[in-house]
Short mmCIF file of C-alpha atoms and ligand atoms in Angstrom, two decimals:
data_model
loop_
_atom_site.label_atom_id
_atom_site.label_comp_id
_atom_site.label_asym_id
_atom_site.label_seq_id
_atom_site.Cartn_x
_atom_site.Cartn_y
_atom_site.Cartn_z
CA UNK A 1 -121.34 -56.31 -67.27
CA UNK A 2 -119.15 -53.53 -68.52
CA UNK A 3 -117.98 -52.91 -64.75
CA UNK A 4 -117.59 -56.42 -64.36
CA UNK A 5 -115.33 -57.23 -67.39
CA UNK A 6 -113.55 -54.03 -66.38
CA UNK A 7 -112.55 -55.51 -63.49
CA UNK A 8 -111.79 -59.06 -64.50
CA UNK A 9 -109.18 -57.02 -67.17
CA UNK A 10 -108.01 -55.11 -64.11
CA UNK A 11 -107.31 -58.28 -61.96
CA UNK A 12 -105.61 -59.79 -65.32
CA UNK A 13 -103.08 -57.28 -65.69
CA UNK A 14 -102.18 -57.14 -62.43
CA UNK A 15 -101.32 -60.54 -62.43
CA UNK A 16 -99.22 -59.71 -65.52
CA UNK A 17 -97.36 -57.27 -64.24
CA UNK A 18 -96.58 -59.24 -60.72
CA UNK A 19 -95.66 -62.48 -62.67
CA UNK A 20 -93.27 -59.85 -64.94
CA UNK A 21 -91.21 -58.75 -61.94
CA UNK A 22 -88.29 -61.07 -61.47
CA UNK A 23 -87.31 -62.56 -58.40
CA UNK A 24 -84.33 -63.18 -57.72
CA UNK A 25 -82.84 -64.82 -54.63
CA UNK A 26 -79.27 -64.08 -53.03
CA UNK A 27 -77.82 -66.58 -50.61
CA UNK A 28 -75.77 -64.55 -48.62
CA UNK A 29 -73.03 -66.32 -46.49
CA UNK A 30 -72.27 -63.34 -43.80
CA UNK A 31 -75.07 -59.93 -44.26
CA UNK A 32 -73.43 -57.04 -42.65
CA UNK A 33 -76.73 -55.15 -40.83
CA UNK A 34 -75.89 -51.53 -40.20
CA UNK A 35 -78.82 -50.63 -38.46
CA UNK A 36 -78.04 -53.12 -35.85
CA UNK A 37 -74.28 -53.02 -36.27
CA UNK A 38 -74.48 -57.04 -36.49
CA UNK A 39 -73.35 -59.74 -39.11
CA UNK A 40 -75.78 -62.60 -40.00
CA UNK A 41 -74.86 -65.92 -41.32
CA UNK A 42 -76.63 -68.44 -43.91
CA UNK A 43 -79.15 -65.14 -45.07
CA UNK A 44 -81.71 -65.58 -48.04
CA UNK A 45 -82.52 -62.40 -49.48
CA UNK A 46 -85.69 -62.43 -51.94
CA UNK A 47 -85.68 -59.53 -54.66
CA UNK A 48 -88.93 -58.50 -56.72
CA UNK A 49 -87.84 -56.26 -59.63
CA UNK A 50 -85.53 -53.64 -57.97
CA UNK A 51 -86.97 -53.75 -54.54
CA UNK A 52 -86.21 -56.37 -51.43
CA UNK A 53 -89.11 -58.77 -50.42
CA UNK A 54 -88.03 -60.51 -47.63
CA UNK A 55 -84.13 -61.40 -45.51
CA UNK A 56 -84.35 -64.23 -43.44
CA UNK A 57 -82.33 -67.92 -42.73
CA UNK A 58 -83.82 -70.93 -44.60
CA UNK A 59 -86.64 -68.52 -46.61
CA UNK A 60 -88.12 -70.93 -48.94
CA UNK A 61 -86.68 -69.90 -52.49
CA UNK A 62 -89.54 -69.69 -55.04
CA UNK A 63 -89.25 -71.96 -57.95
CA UNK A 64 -89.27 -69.46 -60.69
CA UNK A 65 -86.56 -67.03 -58.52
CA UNK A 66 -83.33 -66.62 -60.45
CA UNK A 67 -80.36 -67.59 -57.97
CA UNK A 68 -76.88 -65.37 -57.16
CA UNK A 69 -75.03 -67.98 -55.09
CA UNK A 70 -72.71 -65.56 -52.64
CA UNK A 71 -72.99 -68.07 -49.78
CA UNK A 72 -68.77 -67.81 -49.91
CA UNK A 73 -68.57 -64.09 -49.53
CA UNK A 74 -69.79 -61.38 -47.18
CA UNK A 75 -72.97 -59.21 -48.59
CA UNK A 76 -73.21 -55.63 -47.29
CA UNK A 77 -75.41 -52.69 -48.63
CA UNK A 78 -75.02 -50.93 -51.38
CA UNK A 79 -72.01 -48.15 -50.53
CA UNK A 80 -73.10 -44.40 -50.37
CA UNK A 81 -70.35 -41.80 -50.75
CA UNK A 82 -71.90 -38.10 -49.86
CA UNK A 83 -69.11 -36.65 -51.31
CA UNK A 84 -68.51 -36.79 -54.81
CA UNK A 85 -68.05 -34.67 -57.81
CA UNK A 86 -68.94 -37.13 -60.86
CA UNK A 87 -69.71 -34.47 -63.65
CA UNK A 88 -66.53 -32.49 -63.62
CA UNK A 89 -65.19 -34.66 -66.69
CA UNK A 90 -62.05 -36.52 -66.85
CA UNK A 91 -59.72 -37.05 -63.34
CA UNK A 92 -56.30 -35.97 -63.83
CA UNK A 93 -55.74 -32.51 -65.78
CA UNK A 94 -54.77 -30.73 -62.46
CA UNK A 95 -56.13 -27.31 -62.66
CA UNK A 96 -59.89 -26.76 -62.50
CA UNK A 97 -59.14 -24.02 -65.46
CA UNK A 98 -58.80 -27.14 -67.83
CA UNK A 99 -62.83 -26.79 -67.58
CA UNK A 100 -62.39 -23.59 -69.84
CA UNK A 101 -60.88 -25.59 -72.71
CA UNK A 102 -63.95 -28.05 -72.81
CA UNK A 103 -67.65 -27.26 -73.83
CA UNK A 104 -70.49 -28.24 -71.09
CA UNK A 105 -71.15 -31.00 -73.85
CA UNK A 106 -67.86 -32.74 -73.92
CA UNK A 107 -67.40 -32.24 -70.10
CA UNK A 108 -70.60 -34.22 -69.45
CA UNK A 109 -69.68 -36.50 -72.08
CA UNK A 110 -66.59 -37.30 -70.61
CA UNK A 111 -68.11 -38.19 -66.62
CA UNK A 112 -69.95 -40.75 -68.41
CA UNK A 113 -67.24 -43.39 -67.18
CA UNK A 114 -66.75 -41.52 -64.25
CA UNK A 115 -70.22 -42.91 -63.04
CA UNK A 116 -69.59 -46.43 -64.26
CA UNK A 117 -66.27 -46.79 -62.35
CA UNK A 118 -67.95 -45.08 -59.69
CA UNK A 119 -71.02 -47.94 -59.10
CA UNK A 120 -68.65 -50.56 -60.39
CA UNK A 121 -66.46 -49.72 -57.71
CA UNK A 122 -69.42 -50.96 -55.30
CA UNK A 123 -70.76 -47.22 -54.52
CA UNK A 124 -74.50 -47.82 -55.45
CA UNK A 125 -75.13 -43.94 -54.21
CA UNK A 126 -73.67 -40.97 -54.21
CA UNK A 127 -74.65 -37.27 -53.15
CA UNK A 128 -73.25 -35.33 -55.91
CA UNK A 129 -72.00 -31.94 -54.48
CA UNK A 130 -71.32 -29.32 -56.86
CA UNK A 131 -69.65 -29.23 -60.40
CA UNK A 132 -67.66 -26.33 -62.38
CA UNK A 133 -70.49 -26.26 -64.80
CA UNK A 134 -73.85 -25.88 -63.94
CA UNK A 135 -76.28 -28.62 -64.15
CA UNK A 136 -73.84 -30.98 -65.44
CA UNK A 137 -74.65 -32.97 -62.67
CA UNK A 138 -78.44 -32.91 -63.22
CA UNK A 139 -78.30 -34.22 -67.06
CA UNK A 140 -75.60 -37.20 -65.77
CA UNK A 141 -78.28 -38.38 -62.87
CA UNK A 142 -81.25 -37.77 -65.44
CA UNK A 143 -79.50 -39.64 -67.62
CA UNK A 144 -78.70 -42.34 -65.68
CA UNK A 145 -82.10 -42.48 -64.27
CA UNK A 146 -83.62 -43.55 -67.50
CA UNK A 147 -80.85 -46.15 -67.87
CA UNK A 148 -79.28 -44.17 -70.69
CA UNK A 149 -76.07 -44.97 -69.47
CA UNK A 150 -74.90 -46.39 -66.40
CA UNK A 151 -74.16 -44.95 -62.87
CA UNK A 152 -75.30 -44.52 -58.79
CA UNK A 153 -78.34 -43.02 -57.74
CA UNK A 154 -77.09 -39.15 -57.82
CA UNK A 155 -78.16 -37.18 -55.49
CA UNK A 156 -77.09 -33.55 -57.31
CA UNK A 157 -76.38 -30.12 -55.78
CA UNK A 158 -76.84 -28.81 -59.72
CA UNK A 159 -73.75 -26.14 -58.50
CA UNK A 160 -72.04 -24.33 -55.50
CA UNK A 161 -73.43 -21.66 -54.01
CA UNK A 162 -70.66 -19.21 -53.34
CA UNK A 163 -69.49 -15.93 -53.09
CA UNK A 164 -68.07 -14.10 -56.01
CA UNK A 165 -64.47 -14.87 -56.49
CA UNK A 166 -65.48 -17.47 -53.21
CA UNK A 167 -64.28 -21.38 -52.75
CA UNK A 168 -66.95 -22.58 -55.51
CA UNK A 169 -65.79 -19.89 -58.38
CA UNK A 170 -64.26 -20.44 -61.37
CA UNK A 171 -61.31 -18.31 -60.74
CA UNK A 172 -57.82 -17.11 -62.05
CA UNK A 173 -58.11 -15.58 -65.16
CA UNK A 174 -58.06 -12.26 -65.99
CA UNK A 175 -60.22 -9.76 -64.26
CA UNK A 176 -61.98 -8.73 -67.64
CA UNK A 177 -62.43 -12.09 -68.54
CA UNK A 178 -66.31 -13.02 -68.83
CA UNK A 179 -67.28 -16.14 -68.43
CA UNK A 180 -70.13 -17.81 -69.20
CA UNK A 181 -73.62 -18.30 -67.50
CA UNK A 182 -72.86 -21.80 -66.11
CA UNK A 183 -69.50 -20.98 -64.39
CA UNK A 184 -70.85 -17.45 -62.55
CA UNK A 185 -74.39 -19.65 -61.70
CA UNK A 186 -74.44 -20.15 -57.83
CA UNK A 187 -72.71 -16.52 -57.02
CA UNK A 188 -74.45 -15.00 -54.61
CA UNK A 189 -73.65 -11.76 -52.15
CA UNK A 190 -76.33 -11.28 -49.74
CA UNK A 191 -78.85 -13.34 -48.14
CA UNK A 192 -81.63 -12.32 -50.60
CA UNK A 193 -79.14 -13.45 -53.39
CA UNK A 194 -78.32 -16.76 -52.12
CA UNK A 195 -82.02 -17.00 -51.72
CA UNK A 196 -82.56 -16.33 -55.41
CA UNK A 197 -79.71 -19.23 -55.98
CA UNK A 198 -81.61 -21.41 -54.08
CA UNK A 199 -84.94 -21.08 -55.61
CA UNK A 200 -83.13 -21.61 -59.11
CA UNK A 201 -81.61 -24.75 -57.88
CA UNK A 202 -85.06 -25.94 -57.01
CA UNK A 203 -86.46 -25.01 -60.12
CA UNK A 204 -83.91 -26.85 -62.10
CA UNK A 205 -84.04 -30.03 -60.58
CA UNK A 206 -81.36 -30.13 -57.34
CA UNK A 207 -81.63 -32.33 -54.94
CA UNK A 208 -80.12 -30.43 -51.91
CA UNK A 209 -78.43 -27.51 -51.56
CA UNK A 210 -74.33 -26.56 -51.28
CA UNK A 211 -73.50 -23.80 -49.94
CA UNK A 212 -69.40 -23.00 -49.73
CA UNK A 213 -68.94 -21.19 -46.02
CA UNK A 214 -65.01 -21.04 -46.67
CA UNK A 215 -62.16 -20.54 -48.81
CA UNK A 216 -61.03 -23.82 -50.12
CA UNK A 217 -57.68 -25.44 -50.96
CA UNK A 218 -58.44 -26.32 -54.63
CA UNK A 219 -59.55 -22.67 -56.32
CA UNK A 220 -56.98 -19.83 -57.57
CA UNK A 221 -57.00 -16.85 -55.09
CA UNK A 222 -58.93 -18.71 -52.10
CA UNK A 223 -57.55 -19.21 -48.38
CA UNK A 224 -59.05 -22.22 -46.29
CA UNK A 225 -58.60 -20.34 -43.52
CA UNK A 226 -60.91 -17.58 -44.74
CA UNK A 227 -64.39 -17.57 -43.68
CA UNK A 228 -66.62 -16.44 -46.85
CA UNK A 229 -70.69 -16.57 -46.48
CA UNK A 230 -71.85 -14.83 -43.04
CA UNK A 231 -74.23 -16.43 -40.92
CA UNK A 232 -77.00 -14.22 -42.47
CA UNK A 233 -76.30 -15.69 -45.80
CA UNK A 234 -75.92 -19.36 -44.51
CA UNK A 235 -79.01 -19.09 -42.14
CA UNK A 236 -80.91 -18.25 -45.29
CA UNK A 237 -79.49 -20.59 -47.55
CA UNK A 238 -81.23 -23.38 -44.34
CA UNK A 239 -84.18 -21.77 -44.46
CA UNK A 240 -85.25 -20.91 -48.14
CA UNK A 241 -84.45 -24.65 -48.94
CA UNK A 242 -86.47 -25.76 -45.83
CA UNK A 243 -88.95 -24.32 -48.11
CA UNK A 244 -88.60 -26.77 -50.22
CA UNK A 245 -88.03 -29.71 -47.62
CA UNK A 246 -84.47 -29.51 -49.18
CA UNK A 247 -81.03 -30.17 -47.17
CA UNK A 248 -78.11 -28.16 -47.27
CA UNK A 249 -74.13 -29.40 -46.88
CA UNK A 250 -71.45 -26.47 -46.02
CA UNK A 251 -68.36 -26.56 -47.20
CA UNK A 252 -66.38 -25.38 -44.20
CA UNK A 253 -62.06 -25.87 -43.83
CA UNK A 254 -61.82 -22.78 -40.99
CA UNK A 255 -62.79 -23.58 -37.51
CA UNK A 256 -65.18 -20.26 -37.71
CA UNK A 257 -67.14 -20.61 -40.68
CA UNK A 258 -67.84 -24.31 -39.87
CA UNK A 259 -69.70 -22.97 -36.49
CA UNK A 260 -71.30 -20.58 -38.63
CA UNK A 261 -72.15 -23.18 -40.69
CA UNK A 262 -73.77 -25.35 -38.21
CA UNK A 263 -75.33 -23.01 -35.73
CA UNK A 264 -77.30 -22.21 -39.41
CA UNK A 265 -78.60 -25.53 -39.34
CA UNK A 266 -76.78 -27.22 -42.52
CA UNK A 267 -77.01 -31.16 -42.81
CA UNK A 268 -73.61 -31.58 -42.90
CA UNK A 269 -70.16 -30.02 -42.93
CA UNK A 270 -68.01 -30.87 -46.12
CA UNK A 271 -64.61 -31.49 -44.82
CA UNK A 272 -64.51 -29.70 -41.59
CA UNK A 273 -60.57 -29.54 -41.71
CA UNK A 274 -59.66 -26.88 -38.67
CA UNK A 275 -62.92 -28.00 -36.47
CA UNK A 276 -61.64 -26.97 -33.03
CA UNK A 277 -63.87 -28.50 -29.65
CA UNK A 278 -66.45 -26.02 -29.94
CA UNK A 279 -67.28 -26.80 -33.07
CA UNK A 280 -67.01 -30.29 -32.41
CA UNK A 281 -69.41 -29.48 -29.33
CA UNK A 282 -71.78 -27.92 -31.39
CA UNK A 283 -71.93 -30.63 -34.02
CA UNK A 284 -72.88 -32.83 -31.66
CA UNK A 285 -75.26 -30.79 -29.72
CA UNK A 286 -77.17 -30.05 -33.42
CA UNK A 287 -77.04 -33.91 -34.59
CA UNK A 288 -75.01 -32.04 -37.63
CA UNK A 289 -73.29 -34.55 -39.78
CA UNK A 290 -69.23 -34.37 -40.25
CA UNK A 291 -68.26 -35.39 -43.78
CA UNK A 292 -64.77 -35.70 -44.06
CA UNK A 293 -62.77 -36.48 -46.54
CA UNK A 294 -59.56 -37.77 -44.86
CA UNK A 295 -58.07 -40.25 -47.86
CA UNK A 296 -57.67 -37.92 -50.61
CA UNK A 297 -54.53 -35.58 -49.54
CA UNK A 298 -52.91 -38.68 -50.70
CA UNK A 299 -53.62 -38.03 -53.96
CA UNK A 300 -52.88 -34.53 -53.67
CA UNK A 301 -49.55 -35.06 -52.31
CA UNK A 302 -49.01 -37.58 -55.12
CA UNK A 303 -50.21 -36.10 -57.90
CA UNK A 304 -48.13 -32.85 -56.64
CA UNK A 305 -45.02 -34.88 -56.76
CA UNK A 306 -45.77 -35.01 -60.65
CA UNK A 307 -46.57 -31.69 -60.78
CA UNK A 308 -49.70 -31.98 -61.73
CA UNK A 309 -51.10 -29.65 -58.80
CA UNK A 310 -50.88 -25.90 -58.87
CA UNK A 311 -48.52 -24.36 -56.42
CA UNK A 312 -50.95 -22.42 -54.45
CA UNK A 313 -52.99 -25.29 -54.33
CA UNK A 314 -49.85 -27.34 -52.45
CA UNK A 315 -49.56 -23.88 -50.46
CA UNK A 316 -53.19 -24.00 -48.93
CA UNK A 317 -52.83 -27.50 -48.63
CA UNK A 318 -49.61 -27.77 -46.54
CA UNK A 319 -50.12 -29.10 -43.00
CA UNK A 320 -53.70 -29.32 -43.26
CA UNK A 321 -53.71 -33.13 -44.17
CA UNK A 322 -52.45 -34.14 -40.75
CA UNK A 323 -54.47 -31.82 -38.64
CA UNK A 324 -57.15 -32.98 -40.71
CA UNK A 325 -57.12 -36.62 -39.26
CA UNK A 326 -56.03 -36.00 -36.11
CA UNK A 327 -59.44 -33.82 -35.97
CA UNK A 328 -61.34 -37.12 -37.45
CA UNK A 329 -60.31 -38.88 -34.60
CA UNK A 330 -61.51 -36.64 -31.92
CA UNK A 331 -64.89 -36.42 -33.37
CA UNK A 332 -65.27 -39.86 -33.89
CA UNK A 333 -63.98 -40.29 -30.44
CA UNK A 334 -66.08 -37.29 -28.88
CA UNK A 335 -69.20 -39.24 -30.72
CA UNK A 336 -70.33 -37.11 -33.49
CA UNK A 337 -72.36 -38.00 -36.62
CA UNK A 338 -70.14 -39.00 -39.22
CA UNK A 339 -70.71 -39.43 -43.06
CA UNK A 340 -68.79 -40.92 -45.34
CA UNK A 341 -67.25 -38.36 -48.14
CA UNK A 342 -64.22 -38.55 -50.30
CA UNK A 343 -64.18 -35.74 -52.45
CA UNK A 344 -63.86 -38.47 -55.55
CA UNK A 345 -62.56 -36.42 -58.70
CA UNK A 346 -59.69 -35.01 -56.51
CA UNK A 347 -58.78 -39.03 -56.66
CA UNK A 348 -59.22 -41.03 -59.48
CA UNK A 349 -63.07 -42.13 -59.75
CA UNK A 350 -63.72 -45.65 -58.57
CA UNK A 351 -61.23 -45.69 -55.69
CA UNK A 352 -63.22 -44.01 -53.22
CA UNK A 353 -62.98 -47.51 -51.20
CA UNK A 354 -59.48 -46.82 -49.99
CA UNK A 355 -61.05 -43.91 -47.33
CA UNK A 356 -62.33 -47.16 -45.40
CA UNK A 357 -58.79 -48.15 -44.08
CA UNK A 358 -58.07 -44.48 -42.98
CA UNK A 359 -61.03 -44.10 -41.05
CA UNK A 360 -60.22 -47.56 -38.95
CA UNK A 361 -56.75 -45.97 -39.36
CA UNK A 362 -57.83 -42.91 -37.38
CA UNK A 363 -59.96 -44.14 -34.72
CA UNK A 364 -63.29 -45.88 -36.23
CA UNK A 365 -64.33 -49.77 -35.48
CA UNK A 366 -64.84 -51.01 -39.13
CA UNK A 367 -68.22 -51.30 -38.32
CA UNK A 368 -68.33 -47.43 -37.58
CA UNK A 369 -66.87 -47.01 -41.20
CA UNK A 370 -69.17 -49.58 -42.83
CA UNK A 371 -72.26 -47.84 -41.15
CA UNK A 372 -70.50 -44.07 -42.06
CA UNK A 373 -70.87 -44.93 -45.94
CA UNK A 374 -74.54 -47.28 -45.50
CA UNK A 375 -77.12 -46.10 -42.95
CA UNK A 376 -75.77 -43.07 -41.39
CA UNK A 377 -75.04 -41.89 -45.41
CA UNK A 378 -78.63 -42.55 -46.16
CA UNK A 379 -79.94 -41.17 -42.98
CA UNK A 380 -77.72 -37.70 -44.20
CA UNK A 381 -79.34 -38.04 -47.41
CA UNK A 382 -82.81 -38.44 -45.96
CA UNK A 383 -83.49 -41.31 -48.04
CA UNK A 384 -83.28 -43.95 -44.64
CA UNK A 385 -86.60 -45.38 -46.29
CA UNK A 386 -84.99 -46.72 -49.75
CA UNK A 387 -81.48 -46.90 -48.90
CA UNK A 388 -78.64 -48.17 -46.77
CA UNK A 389 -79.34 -51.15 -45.47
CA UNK A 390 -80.50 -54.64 -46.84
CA UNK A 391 -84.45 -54.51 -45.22
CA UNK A 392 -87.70 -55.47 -47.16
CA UNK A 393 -88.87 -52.10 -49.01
CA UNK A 394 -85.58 -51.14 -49.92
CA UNK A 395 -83.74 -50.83 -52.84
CA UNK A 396 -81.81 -54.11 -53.93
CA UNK A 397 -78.66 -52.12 -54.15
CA UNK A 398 -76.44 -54.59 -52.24
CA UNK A 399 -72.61 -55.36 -53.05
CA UNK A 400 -70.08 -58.59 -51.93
CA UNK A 401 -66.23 -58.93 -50.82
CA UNK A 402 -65.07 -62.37 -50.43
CA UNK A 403 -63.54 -62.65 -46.76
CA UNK A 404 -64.51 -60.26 -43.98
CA UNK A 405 -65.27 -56.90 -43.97
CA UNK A 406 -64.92 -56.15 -39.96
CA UNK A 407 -61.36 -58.01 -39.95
CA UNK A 408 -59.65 -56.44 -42.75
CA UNK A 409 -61.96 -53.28 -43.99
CA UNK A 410 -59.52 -52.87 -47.45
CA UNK A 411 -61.39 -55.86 -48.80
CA UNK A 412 -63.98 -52.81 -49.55
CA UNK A 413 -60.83 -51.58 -51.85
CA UNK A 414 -62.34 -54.63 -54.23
CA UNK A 415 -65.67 -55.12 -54.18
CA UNK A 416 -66.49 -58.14 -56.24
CA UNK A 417 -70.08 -57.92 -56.86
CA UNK A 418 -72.20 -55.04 -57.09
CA UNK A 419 -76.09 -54.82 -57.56
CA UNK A 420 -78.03 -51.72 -58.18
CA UNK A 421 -82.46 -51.54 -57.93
CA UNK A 422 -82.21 -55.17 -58.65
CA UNK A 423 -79.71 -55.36 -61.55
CA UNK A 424 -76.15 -57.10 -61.54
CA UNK A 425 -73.59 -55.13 -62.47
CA UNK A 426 -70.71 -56.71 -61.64
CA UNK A 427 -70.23 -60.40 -60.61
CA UNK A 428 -66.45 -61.74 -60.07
ZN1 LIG B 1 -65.69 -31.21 -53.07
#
C-alpha cells in the first residue's frame, strides 16, 4: 500500500511540476537556421520553461501557451560573443591602471550593467576571457546564474595566464610596487607553473582556460610583436586542462607565437593580428578557431582622439588595425574556422553588434557572420548541445530584428527583442 501511495504521490507531482512549466509559443515570421545556413518562413516555436519543445510551420499552439507574436520580424538565435571582458568594471577610464584605484568589490559591482547592456544588446552568451582581477568574472556569472542580477550565460576564464610582466599583467608601476594576490594570479614561468595556474583555475570554478602567447597592444611595457609563452609552456597549458576536458583560447598578435599557439592545440586564437599563410595553413589544417576582433580599433582610434588612450598603447597599435582586416579576409577566404569576438570593454558594452557589418565588410556572406557569432560560437564553446541555434533541446535563448538580417546585417546593431532560457528580456 505504502509503495503504492508512494507512487500515486510520485505520478502527482510530476504532473505538478510539468503543468508548472510555462509554454510559451513564438510565431516567428523569417527563423534564421545556422546549422543549415537557411531562413524559414511562417515558424512556430513551442517553449517549456527555458528549453525549446518543438519548431515547425502550422504546430498546433496549446491552449494554455502564452503567445510572443514576432510574425513581422526575423527570429535568429540567441548571439554568442567569445570575446568579452564583462568584469573589468566601468568602459571608459582608459588605462587598465584605473583598476588600482578600485577594490575587487566595487569593480565587480560596477560590471553589473555591463552584463545587462551586454544580453540586452541581444548577446544571450558570452565566453568571458580574462579580467584584471581575479575571479571577478566567476562571482558576475555565479551571480547571474542564480538570477541575482541580470546577464548572458558566462563562460569565464577566472584570469590570464601570462608571463610575469607578459600581455595579461598588471603592469607600469614601480618595480617595488607589490600588488596584490588577484592582479599577480595567472603568472606563470615554466611549464610546471602554468600547470599549477591551470589546476587553480579549475579548482576555482573556470570554465576554459586563457593563456596570453604574445605581447599585447593594451598593457604598459608589452610589444605585440613579441612572442611570450614557448611552446613548452603553451603545449602544457593544452594538456593539463585536457585533464580536465577544459578548452584553452591563445591570445596571439605575432605571426610566431600564434603558430606556437596552434601547433599546441588551443581552441582558438584571440585576435590573430600578424597571422601570415602558414599560420593560416595551419589553422586550417588543426580545425583551430580564429577569433578576431576586427571592429574595435575603431574605438581605439576614437577614444585616442580624446586622449583617453595611453601613448604606447596608440604606438603598438599603429598600423596593425588595417593589416588586421586585410588578414580577416584571407582567412575567411582561405576557409578557416571563424568565431565571433569583439574584445567588448575596449568598446563600450552593448555595442558588440556593430563587428557584424565589418565582417560582411571584409569578405563574409552575412550568413557567414550570423553563423560566426551562433553555431560556430557554440561549437568553439563546446556547448553545440544547448546553444546556438533554435532546435528542440536547446536553450530558448532566441533574439528578433524587424527587416532582414542577410540583406542589411546592421539591423543586428538593434536587436529588438531578446529572450534568454525562456525569459523576455526585452520586447520593442
Ligand atoms: Zn581581450
Amino acid at each position: 500500500m505504502k509503495k503504492i501511495l508512494g507512487s500515486v504521490f510520485a505520478l502527482a507531482s510530476f504532473f505538478v511540476f510539468s503543468s508548472a512549466a510555462q509554454i510559451t509559443v513564438i510565431k516567428a515570421g523569417r527563423l534564421v537556421d545556422p546549422d543549415a545556413g537557411s531562413v524559414s518562413t511562417d515558424q512556430v516555436v513551442v517553449i517549456r520553461g527555458n528549453k525549446i519543445e518543438a519548431v515547425r510551420k502550422n504546430l498546433p499552439i496549446p491552449s494554455e501557451a502564452k503567445v510572443i507574436d514576432l510574425s513581422r520580424m526575423t527570429v535568429l538565435p540567441g548571439l554568442i560573443d567569445c570575446h568579452t571582458h564583462l568584469a573589468d568594471g566601468a568602459h571608459g577610464e582608459g588605462d587598465p591602471m584605473f583598476q588600482l584605484k578600485k577594490s575587487a568589490s566595487q569593480t565587480v559591482l560596477e560590471s553589473v550593467p555591463n552584463a545587462r547592456v551586454t544580453l540586452e544588446s541581444g548577446f544571450t552568451t558570452v565566453r568571458d576571457v580574462g579580467v584584471y582581477r581575479a575571479l571577478n568574472d566567476v562571482a558576475l556569472r555565479d551571480a547571474i546564474n542564480r538570477g541575482d542580477i541580470i546577464g548572458p550565460r558566462m563562460y569565464v576564464a577566472g584570469a590570464y595566464i601570462t608571463i610575469t610582466g607578459g600581455a595579461g599583467a598588471m603592469t607600469g608601476m614601480a618595480p617595488d610596487i607589490q600588488l596584490p594576490w588577484d592582479f599577480r594570479y595567472g603568472e606563470a614561468n615554466s611549464p610546471w607553473e602554468v600547470r599549477e595556474k591551470v589546476r587553480l583555475l579549475v579548482h576555482n570554478g573556470a570554465d576554459h582556460i586563457k593563456v596570453l602567447s604574445t605581447g599585447a597592444v593594451l598593457t604598459h611595457g608589452s610589444n605585440p610583436k613579441a612572442v611570450e609563452f614557448t611552446p613548452e609552456e603553451l603545449e602544457a597549458a593544452v594538456d593539463e586542462a585536457k585533464h580536465f576536458g577544459l578548452p584553452v583560447e591563445a591570445h596571439a598578435h605575432a605571426a610566431e607565437g600564434i603558430k606556437n599557439a596552434i601547433r599546441a592545440g588551443v581552441a582558438s586564437i584571440e585576435h590573430a593580428t600578424l597571422i601570415d599563410d602558414e599560420g593560416i595553413a595551419l589553422a586550417k589544417q588543426h580545425g583551430t578557431y580564429l577569433d578576431m576582433d576586427i571592429y574595435d580599433e575603431e574605438c581605439i582610434q576614437e577614444e585616442g582622439k580624446l586622449g583617453k588612450v595611453p601613448k604606447d598603447f596608440l604606438e603598438h597599435d599603429r598600423e596593425l588595425g588595417q593589416i588586421h582586416r586585410e588578414n580577416f579576409r584571407k582567412a575567411v577566404k582561405a576557409g578557416v574556422k571563424m568565431s565571433f569576438g569583439t574584445d567588448a570593454g575596449v568598446c563600450a558594452y552593448g555595442t558588440a553588434g556593430k563587428q557584424f557589418a565589418f565582417m560582411v565588410k571584409y569578405g563574409m556572406t552575412p550568413m557567414q557572420a550570423i553563423q560566426s557569432a551562433t553555431s560556430s560560437a557554440a561549437d568553439l564553446l563546446g556547448h553545440s548541445k544547448e546553444i546556438g541555434s533554435i532546435k528542440p533541446g536547446k536553450y530558448a535563448d532566441m533574439i528578433a530584428v524587424s527587416g532582414d538580417p542577410l540583406q542589411d546585417i546592421s539591423l543586428l546593431e538593434n536587436v529588438q527583442f531578446v529572450m534568454k532560457d525562456g525569459k523576455v528580456y526585452k520586447q520593442k
